[in-house]
Each structure stands twice: as structure tokens, then as C-alpha cells.
PDB file of C-alpha atoms in Angstrom:
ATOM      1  CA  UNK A   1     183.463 203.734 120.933  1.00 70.00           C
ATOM      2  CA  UNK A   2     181.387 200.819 122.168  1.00 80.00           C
ATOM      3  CA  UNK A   3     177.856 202.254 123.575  1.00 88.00           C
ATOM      4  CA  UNK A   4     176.306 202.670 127.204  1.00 90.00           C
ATOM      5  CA  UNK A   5     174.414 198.971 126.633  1.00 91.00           C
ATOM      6  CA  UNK A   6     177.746 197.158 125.540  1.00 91.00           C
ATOM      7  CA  UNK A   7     179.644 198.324 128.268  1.00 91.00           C
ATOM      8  CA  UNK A   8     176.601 197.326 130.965  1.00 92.00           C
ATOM      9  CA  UNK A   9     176.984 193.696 129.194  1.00 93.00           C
ATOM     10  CA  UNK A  10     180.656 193.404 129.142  1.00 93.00           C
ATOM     11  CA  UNK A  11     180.739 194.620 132.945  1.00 94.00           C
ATOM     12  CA  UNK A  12     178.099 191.605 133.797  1.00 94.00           C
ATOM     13  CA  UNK A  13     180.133 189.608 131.470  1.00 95.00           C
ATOM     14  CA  UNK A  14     183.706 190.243 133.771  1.00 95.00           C
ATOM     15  CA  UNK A  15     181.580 189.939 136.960  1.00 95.00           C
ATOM     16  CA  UNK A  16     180.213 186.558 135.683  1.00 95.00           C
ATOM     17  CA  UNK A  17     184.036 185.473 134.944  1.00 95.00           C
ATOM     18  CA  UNK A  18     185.158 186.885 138.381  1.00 94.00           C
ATOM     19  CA  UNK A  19     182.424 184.866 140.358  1.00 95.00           C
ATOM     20  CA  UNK A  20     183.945 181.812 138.657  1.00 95.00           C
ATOM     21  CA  UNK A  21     187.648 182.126 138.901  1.00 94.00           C
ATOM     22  CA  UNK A  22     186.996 183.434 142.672  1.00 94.00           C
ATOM     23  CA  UNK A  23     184.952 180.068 143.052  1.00 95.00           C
ATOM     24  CA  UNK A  24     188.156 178.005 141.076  1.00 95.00           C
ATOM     25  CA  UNK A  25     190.726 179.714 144.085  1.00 94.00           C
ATOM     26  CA  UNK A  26     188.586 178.605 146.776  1.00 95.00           C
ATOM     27  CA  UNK A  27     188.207 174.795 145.454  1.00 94.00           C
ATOM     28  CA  UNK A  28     191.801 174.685 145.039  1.00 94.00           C
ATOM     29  CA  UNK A  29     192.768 175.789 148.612  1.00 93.00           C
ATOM     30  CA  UNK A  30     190.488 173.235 149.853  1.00 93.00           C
ATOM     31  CA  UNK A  31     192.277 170.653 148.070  1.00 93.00           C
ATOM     32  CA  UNK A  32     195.744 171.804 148.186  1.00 93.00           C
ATOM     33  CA  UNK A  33     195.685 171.505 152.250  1.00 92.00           C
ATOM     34  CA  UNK A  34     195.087 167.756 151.542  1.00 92.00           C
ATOM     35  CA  UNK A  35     197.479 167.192 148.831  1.00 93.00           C
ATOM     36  CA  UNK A  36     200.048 169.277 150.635  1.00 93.00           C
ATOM     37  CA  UNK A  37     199.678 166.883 153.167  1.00 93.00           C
ATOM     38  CA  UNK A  38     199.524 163.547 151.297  1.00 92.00           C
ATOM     39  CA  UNK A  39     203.069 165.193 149.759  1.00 92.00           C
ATOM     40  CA  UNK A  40     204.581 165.976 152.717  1.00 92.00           C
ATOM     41  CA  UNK A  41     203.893 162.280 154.470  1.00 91.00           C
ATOM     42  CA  UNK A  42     205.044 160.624 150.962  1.00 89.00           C
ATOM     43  CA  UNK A  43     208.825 162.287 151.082  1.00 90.00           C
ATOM     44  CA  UNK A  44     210.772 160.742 154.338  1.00 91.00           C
ATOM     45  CA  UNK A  45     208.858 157.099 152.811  1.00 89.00           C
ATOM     46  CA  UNK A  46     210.434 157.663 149.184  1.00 88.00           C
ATOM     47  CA  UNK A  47     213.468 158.742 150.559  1.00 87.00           C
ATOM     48  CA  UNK A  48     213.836 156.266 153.397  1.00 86.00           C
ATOM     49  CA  UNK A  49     213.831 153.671 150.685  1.00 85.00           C
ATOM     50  CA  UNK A  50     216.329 154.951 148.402  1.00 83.00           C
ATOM     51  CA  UNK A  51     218.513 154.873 151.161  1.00 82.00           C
ATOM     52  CA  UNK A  52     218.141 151.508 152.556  1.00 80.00           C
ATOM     53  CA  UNK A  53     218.335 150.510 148.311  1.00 80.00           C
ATOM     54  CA  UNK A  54     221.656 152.443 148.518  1.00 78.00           C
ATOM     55  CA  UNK A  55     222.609 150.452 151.750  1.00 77.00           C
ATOM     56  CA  UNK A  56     221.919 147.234 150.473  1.00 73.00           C
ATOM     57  CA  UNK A  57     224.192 147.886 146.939  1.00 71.00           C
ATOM     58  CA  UNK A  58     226.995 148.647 149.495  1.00 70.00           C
ATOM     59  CA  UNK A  59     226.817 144.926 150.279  1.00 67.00           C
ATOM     60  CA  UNK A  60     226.425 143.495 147.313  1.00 66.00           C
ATOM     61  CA  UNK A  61     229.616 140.874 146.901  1.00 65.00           C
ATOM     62  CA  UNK A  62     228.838 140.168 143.287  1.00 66.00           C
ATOM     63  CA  UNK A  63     228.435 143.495 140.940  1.00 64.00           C
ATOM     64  CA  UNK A  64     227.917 141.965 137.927  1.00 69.00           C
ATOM     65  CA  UNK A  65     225.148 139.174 139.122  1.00 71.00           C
ATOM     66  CA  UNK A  66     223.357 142.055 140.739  1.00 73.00           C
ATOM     67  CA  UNK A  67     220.135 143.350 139.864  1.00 79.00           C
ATOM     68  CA  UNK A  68     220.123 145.254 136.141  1.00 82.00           C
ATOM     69  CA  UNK A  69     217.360 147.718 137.587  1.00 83.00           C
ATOM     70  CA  UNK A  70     219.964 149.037 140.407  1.00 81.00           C
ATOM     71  CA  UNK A  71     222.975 148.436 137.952  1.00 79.00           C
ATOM     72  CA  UNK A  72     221.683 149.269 134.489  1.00 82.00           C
ATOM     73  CA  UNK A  73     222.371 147.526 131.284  1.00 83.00           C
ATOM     74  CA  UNK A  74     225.693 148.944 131.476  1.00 83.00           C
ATOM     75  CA  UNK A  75     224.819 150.788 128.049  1.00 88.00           C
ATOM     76  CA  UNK A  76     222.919 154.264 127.383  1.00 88.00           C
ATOM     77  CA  UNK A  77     221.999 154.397 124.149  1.00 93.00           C
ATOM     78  CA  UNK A  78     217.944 154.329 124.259  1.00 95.00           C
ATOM     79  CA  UNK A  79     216.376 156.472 127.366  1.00 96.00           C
ATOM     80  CA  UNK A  80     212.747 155.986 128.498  1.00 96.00           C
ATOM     81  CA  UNK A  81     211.330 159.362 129.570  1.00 97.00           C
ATOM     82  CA  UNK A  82     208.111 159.098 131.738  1.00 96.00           C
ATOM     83  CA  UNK A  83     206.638 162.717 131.999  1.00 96.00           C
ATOM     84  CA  UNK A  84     203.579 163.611 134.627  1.00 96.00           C
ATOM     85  CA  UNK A  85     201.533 166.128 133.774  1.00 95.00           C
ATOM     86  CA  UNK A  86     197.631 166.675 134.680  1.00 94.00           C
ATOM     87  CA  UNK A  87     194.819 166.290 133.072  1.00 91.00           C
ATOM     88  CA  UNK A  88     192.902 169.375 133.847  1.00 89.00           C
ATOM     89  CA  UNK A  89     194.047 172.890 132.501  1.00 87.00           C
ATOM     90  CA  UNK A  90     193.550 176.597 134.294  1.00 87.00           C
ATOM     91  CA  UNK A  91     196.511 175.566 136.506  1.00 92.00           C
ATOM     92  CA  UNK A  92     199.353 178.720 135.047  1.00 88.00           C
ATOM     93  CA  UNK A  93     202.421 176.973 133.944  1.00 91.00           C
ATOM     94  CA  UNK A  94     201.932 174.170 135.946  1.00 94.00           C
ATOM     95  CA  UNK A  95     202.119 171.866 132.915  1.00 94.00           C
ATOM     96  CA  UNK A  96     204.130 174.145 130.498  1.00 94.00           C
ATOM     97  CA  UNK A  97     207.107 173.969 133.217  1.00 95.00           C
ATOM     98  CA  UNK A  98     207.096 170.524 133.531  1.00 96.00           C
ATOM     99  CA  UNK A  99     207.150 169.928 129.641  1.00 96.00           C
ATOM    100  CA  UNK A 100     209.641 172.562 129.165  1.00 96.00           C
ATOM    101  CA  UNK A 101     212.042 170.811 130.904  1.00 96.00           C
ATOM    102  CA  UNK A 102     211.175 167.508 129.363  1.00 96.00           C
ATOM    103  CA  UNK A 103     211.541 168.762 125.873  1.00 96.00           C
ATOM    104  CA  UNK A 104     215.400 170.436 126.932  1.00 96.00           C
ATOM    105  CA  UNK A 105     216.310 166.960 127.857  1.00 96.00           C
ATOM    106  CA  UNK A 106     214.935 165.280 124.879  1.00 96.00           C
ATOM    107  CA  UNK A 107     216.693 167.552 122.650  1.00 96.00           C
ATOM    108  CA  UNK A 108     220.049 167.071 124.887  1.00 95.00           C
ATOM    109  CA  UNK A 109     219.491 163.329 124.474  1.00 95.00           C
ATOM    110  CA  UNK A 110     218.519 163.474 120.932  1.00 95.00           C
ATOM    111  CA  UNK A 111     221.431 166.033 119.997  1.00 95.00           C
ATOM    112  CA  UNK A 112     224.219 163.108 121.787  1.00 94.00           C
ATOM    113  CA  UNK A 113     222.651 160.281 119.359  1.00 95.00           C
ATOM    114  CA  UNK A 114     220.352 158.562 121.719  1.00 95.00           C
ATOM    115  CA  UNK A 115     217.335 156.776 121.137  1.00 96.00           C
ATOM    116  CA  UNK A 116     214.358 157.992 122.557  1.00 96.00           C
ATOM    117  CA  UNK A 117     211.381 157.039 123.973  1.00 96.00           C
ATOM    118  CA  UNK A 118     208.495 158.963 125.650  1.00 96.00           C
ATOM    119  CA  UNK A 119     205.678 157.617 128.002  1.00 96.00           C
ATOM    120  CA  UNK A 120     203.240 160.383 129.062  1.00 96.00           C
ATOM    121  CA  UNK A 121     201.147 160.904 132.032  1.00 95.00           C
ATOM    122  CA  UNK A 122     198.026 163.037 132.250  1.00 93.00           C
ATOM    123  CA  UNK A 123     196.187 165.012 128.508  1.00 93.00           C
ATOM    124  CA  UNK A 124     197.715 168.376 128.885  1.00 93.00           C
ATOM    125  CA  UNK A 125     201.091 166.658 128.884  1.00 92.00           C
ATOM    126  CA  UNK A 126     200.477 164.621 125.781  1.00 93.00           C
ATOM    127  CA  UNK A 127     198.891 167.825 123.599  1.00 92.00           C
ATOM    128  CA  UNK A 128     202.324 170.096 124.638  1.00 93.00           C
ATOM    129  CA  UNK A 129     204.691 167.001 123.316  1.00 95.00           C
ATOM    130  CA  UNK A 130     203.312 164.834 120.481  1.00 92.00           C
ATOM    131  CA  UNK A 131     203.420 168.325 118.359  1.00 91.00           C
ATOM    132  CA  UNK A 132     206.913 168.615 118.691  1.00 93.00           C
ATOM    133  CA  UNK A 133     207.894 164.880 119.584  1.00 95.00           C
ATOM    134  CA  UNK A 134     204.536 163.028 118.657  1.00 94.00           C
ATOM    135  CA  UNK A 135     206.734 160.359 116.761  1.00 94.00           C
ATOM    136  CA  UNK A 136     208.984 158.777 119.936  1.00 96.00           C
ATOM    137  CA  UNK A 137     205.606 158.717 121.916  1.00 95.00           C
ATOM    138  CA  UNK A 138     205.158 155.087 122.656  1.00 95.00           C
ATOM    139  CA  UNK A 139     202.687 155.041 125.753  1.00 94.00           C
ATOM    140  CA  UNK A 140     200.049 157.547 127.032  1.00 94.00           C
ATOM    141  CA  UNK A 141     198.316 157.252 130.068  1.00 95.00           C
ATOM    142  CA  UNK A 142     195.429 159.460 131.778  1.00 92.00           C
ATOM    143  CA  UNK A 143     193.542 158.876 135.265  1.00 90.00           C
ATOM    144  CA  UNK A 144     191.251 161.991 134.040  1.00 88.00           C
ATOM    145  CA  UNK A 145     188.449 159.935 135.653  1.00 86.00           C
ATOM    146  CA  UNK A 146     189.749 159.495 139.036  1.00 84.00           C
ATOM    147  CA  UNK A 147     189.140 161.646 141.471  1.00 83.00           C
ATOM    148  CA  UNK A 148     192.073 160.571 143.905  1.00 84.00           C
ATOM    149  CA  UNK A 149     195.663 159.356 142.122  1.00 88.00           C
ATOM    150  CA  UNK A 150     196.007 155.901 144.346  1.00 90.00           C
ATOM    151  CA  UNK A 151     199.208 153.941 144.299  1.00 93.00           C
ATOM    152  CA  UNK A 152     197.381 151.432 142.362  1.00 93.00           C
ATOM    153  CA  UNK A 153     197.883 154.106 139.714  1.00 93.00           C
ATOM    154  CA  UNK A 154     201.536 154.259 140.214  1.00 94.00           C
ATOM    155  CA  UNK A 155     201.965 150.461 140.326  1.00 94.00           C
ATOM    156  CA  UNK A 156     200.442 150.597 136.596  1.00 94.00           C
ATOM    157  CA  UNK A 157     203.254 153.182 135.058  1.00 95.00           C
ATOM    158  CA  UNK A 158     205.652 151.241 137.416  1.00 94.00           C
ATOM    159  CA  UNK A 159     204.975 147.755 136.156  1.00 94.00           C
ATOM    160  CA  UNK A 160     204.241 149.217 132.301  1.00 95.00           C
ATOM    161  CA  UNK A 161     208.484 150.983 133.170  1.00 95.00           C
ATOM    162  CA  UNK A 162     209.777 147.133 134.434  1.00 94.00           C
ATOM    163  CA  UNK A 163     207.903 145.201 131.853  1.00 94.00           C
ATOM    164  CA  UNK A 164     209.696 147.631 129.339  1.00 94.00           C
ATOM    165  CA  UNK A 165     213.232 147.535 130.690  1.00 94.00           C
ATOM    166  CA  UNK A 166     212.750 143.719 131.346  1.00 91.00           C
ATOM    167  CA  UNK A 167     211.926 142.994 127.544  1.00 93.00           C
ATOM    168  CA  UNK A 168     215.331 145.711 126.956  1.00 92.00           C
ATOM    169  CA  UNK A 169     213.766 148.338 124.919  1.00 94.00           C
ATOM    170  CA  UNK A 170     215.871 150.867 127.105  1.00 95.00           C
ATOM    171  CA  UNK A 171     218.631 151.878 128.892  1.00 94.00           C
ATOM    172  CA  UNK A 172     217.675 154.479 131.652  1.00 94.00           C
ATOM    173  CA  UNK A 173     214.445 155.900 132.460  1.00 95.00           C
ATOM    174  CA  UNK A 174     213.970 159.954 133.798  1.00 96.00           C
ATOM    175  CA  UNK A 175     210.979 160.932 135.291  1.00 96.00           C
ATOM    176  CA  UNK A 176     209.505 164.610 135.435  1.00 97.00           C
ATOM    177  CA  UNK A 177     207.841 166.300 137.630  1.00 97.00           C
ATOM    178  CA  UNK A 178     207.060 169.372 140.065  1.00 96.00           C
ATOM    179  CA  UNK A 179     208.258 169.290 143.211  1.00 94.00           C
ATOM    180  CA  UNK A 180     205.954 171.394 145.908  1.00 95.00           C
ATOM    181  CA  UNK A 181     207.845 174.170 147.548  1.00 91.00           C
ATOM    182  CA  UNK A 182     204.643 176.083 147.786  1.00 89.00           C
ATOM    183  CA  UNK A 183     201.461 177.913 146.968  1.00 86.00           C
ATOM    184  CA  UNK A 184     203.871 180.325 144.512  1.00 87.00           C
ATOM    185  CA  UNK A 185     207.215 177.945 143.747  1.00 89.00           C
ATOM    186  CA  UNK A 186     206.222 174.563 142.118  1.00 92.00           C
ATOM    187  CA  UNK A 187     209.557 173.171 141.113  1.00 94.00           C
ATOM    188  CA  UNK A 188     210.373 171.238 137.736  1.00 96.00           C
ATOM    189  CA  UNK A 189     212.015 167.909 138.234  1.00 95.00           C
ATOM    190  CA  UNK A 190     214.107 165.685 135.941  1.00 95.00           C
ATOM    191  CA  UNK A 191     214.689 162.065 138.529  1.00 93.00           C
ATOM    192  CA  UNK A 192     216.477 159.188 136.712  1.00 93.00           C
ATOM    193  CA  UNK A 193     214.875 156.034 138.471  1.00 92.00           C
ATOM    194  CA  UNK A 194     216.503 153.047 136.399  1.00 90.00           C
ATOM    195  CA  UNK A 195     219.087 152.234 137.038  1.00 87.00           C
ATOM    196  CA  UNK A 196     219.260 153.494 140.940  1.00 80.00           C
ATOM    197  CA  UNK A 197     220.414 156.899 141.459  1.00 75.00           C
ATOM    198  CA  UNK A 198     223.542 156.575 143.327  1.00 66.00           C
ATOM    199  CA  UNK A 199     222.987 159.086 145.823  1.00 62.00           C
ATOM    200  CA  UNK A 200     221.968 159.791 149.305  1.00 52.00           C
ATOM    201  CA  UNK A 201     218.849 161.758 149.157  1.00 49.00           C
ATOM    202  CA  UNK A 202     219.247 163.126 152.532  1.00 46.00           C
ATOM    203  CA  UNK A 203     222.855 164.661 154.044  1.00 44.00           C
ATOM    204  CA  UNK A 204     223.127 162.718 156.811  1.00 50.00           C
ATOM    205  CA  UNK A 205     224.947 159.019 156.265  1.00 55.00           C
ATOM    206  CA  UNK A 206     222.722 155.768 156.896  1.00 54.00           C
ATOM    207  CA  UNK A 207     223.518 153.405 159.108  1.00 58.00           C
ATOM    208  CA  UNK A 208     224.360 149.620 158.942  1.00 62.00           C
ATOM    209  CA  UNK A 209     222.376 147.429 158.527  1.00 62.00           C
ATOM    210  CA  UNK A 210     222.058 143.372 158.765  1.00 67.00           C
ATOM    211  CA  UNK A 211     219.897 141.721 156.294  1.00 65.00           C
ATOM    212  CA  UNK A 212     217.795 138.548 156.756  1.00 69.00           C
ATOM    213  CA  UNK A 213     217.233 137.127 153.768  1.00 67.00           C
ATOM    214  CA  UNK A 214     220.684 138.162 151.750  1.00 66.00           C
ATOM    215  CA  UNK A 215     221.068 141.230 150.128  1.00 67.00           C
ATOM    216  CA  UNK A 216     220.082 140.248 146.646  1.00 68.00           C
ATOM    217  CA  UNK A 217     217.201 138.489 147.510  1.00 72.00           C
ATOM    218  CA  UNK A 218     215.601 141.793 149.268  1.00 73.00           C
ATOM    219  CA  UNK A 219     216.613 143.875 146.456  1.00 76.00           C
ATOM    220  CA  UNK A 220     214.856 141.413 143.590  1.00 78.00           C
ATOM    221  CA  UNK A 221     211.725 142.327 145.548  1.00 81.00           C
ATOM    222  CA  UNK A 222     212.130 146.059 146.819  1.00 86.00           C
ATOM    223  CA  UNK A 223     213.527 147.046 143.328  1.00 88.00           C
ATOM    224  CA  UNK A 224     210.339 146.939 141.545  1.00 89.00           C
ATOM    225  CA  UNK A 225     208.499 148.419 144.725  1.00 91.00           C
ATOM    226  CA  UNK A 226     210.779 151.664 144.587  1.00 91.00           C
ATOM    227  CA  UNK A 227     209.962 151.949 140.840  1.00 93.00           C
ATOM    228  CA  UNK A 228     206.423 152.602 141.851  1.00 93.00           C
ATOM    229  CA  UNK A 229     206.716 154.214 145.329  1.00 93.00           C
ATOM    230  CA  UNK A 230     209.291 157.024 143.457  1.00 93.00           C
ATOM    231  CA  UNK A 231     206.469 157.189 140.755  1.00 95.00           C
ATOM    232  CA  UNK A 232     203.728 157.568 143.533  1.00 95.00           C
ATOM    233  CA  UNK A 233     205.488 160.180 144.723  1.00 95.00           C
ATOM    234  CA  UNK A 234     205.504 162.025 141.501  1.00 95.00           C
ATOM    235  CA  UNK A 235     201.672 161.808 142.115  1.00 95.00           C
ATOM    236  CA  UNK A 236     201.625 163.734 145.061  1.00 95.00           C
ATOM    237  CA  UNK A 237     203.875 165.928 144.574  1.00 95.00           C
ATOM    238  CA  UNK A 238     202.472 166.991 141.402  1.00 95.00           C
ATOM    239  CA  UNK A 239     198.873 167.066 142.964  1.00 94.00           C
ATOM    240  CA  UNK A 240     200.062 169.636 145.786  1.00 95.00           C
ATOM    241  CA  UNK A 241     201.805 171.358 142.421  1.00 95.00           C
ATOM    242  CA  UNK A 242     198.725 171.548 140.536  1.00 94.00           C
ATOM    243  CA  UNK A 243     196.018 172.867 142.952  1.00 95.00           C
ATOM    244  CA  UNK A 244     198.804 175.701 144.441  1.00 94.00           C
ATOM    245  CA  UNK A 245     199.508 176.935 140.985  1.00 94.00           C
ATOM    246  CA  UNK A 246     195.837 176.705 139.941  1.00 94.00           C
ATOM    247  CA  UNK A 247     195.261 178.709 143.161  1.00 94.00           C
ATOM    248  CA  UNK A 248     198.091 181.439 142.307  1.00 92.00           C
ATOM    249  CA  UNK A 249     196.388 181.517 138.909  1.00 94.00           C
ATOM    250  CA  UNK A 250     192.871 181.717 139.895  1.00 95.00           C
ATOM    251  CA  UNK A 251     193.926 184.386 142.569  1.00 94.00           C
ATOM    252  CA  UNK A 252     195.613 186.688 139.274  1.00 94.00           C
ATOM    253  CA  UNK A 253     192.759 186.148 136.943  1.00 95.00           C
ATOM    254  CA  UNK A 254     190.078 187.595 140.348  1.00 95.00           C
ATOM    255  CA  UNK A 255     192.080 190.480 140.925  1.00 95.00           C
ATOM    256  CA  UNK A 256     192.678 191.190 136.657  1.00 95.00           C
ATOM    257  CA  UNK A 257     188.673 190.906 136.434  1.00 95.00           C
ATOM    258  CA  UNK A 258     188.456 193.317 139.238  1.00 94.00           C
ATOM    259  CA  UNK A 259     190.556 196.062 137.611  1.00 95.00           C
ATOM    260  CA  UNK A 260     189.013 195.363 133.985  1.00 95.00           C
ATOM    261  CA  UNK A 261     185.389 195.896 136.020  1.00 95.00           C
ATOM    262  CA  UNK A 262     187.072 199.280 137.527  1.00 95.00           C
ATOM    263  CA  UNK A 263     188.293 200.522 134.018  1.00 94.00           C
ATOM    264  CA  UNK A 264     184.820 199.455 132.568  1.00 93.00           C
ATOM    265  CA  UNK A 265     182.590 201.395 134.955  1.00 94.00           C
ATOM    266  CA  UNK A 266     184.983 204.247 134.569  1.00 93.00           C
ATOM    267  CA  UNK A 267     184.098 204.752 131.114  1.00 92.00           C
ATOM    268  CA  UNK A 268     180.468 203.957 131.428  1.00 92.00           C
ATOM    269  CA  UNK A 269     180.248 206.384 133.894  1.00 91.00           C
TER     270      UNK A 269
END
């Protein structure tokens, strides 16, 4: 049985851990109020331009001239998988969820007799895969240094994704992610962004529309630009993720140093 003096330094101990995590919750509900919002102003944008992309394949008159990153190579053999993770831990299964569902698809994919290929975003993302899948790794990005994810940032992994598909070292690309429900539901994503998902992302129909210059023409230049803006909103999304479930997490480990203090003084009394 540990003695009177072990117990007084354990208690500190706990108290010392309980100061910090307490500290951790209250940093991350600062942030996630921001991030919420950035992720909440970046959805109607993302989705407004998948739609009008969607719109403007309903006009095109000639299918197989069309753009390859709306129409695809026409093949799937090799996919590209982009995965966003963070690069800062203490966040509960924040990252674990997101890889999770990564690795279930590369094993699907990889089960069917596909090539694969994996770009990862963000550290904790890239320890969690290359143990298991450290060999189809071809790219690894981090932003670990910046404080704010810009869509600068996103333009990087988009134009890295284009340059790729351009020089045809694959088929499809799938991007994963957590979608922000909120501070206790963070959402694992799997969004296949070449070619074009042909969906509406919202239920009601879009309009017509009249384009000046043609179709095409537009789509050569807003192609690329969705690439990135579906990436950027990744980004946010995953930021809002990150700080609620860091703030859930924080919030659990405060309350389990609380009762370990309890139990503690118990015995030393």
C-alpha cells in the first residue's frame, strides 16, 4: 500500500494534470466558435458550385471532348486517396475515425485489384497509415506551422491532385474527412472529387442557366477551382472537427482527474 507522502504527491500530480486539460477545454471552445463558423459559411459556397458544375455538364453537346476531370478517364483501375488529418494529437478519435475509414476503403479497393495511391494531410494521419500502408504513400503534406489553414493551402493539395491526374497516374481521387455535426458528433467522410460526383448536393433542383462564354470554356477554368474549394472545405470542416472533439476529450479527461483526486483523498484520509 503506497504511503501517506505518495498519495499527497500523486494527488498534486492529478491536480497538476486537471489544471491543464481544464485549460486544453477552454482553448478549444474559443476556437471552435470560429471554426464552426468559418465551416458553416464554407458549405452553401462548396455546394453552390457543385451544382452550377452539375448544370453546366447538362449542356455539354460533346461528351467525349469534355473535360476528363468532370468525365474521368473512363477507366478505374488506380485511385488517388487524399486523407486530412491534423497535426496536433489530444483531440479523442478525431484522427483514428477519419483513418479508420480510409484504411476500409483501401482494403475494399485493394481487395477488387486496384492500384493504389495515398496522399496524406496533417502528422497524426501519416503515423496511423504508413504502418499498415506505408508502401502506396506517395505524397505527405503538413501545415503544422500554420496557425490558420488558408485556401492557399488547399490550392497546394489541389494543384499537387490536377498535376497528378493531368500526367495520368490515376483514375479517381476520394477525399476523407470529418464533417462537423457538433461539439459530440464529428462525422467521417469518404467524397470522390475526380471525376465530378454526379449528384445534387442539395434536394432541391437548380435552375437554368445561360452561359457566356460556352459551357466548356467555363468548366476548363472552374474545374480546377472546385478541386481546391471542395479541398478547402475539408479544411474547415475538419478544423470545427478537431477543436469540438478535443473539447469533448478535454472535458472527459477534467472530470476523470476529478474522480481519481476523490478516490485519492479517500484513501489518504
Amino acid at each position: 500500500m503506497p504511503s501517506l507522502d505518495d498519495l499527497k504527491k500523486r494527488i498534486k500530480s492529478v491536480k497538476s494534470t486537471q489544471k491543464i486539460t481544464k485549460a486544453m477545454k477552454m482553448v478549444a471552445a474559443a476556437k471552435l466558435r470560429k471554426a464552426q463558423e468559418n465551416a458553416e459559411k464554407g458549405r452553401p459556397y462548396s455546394q453552390k458550385m457543385q451544382n452550377i458544375i452539375l448544370n453546366l455538364t447538362k449542356s455539354i453537346n460533346d461528351p467525349q471532348n469534355a473535360p476528363k476531370l468532370l468525365t474521368g478517364t473512363g477507366k478505374d483501375n488506380t485511385y488517388l486517396c487524399l486523407v486530412l488529418t491534423a497535426d496536433r494529437g489530444l483531440c479523442g478519435g478525431f484522427n483514428s475515425n477519419i483513418c479508420k475509414l480510409a484504411k476500409t476503403n483501401f482494403k475494399k479497393i485493394l481487395n477488387e485489384g486496384k492500384e493504389l495511391k495515398i496522399i496524406t494531410v496533417g502528422s497524426k494521419g501519416l503515423d496511423q497509415i504508413r504502418r499498415e500502408y506505408g508502401k502506396y504513400i506517395i505524397k505527405k503534406f503538413s501545415f503544422k506551422d500554420k496557425k490558420q489553414i488558408t485556401f492557399n493551402e488547399a490550392e497546394i493539395i489541389g494543384s499537387e491532385t490536377i498535376n497528378l491526374f493531368n500526367d495520368n497516374e490515376f483514375d479517381k481521387c476520394i477525399l476523407f474527412y470529418n464533417n462537423f455535426k457538433n461539439v459530440m458528433t464529428q462525422i467521417p467522410q469518404a467524397q470522390q472529387i475526380i471525376p465530378a460526383e454526379k449528384k445534387i448536393s442539395t434536394e432541391q433542383e437548380m435552375p437554368s442557366y445561360e452561359f457566356e462564354p460556352d459551357e466548356d470554356e467555363i468548366l476548363e477554368d472552374l474545374l480546377p477551382k472546385n478541386i481546391s474549394t471542395q479541398i478547402f472545405k475539408a479544411f474547415l470542416e475538419n478544423a470545427a472537427s478537431e477543436q469540438g472533439s478535443r473539447m469533448a476529450a478535454m472535458d472527459n479527461a477534467t472530470r476523470n482527474a476529478g474522480d481519481l483526486v476523490d478516490r485519492l483523498t479517500i484513501n489518504y484520509n
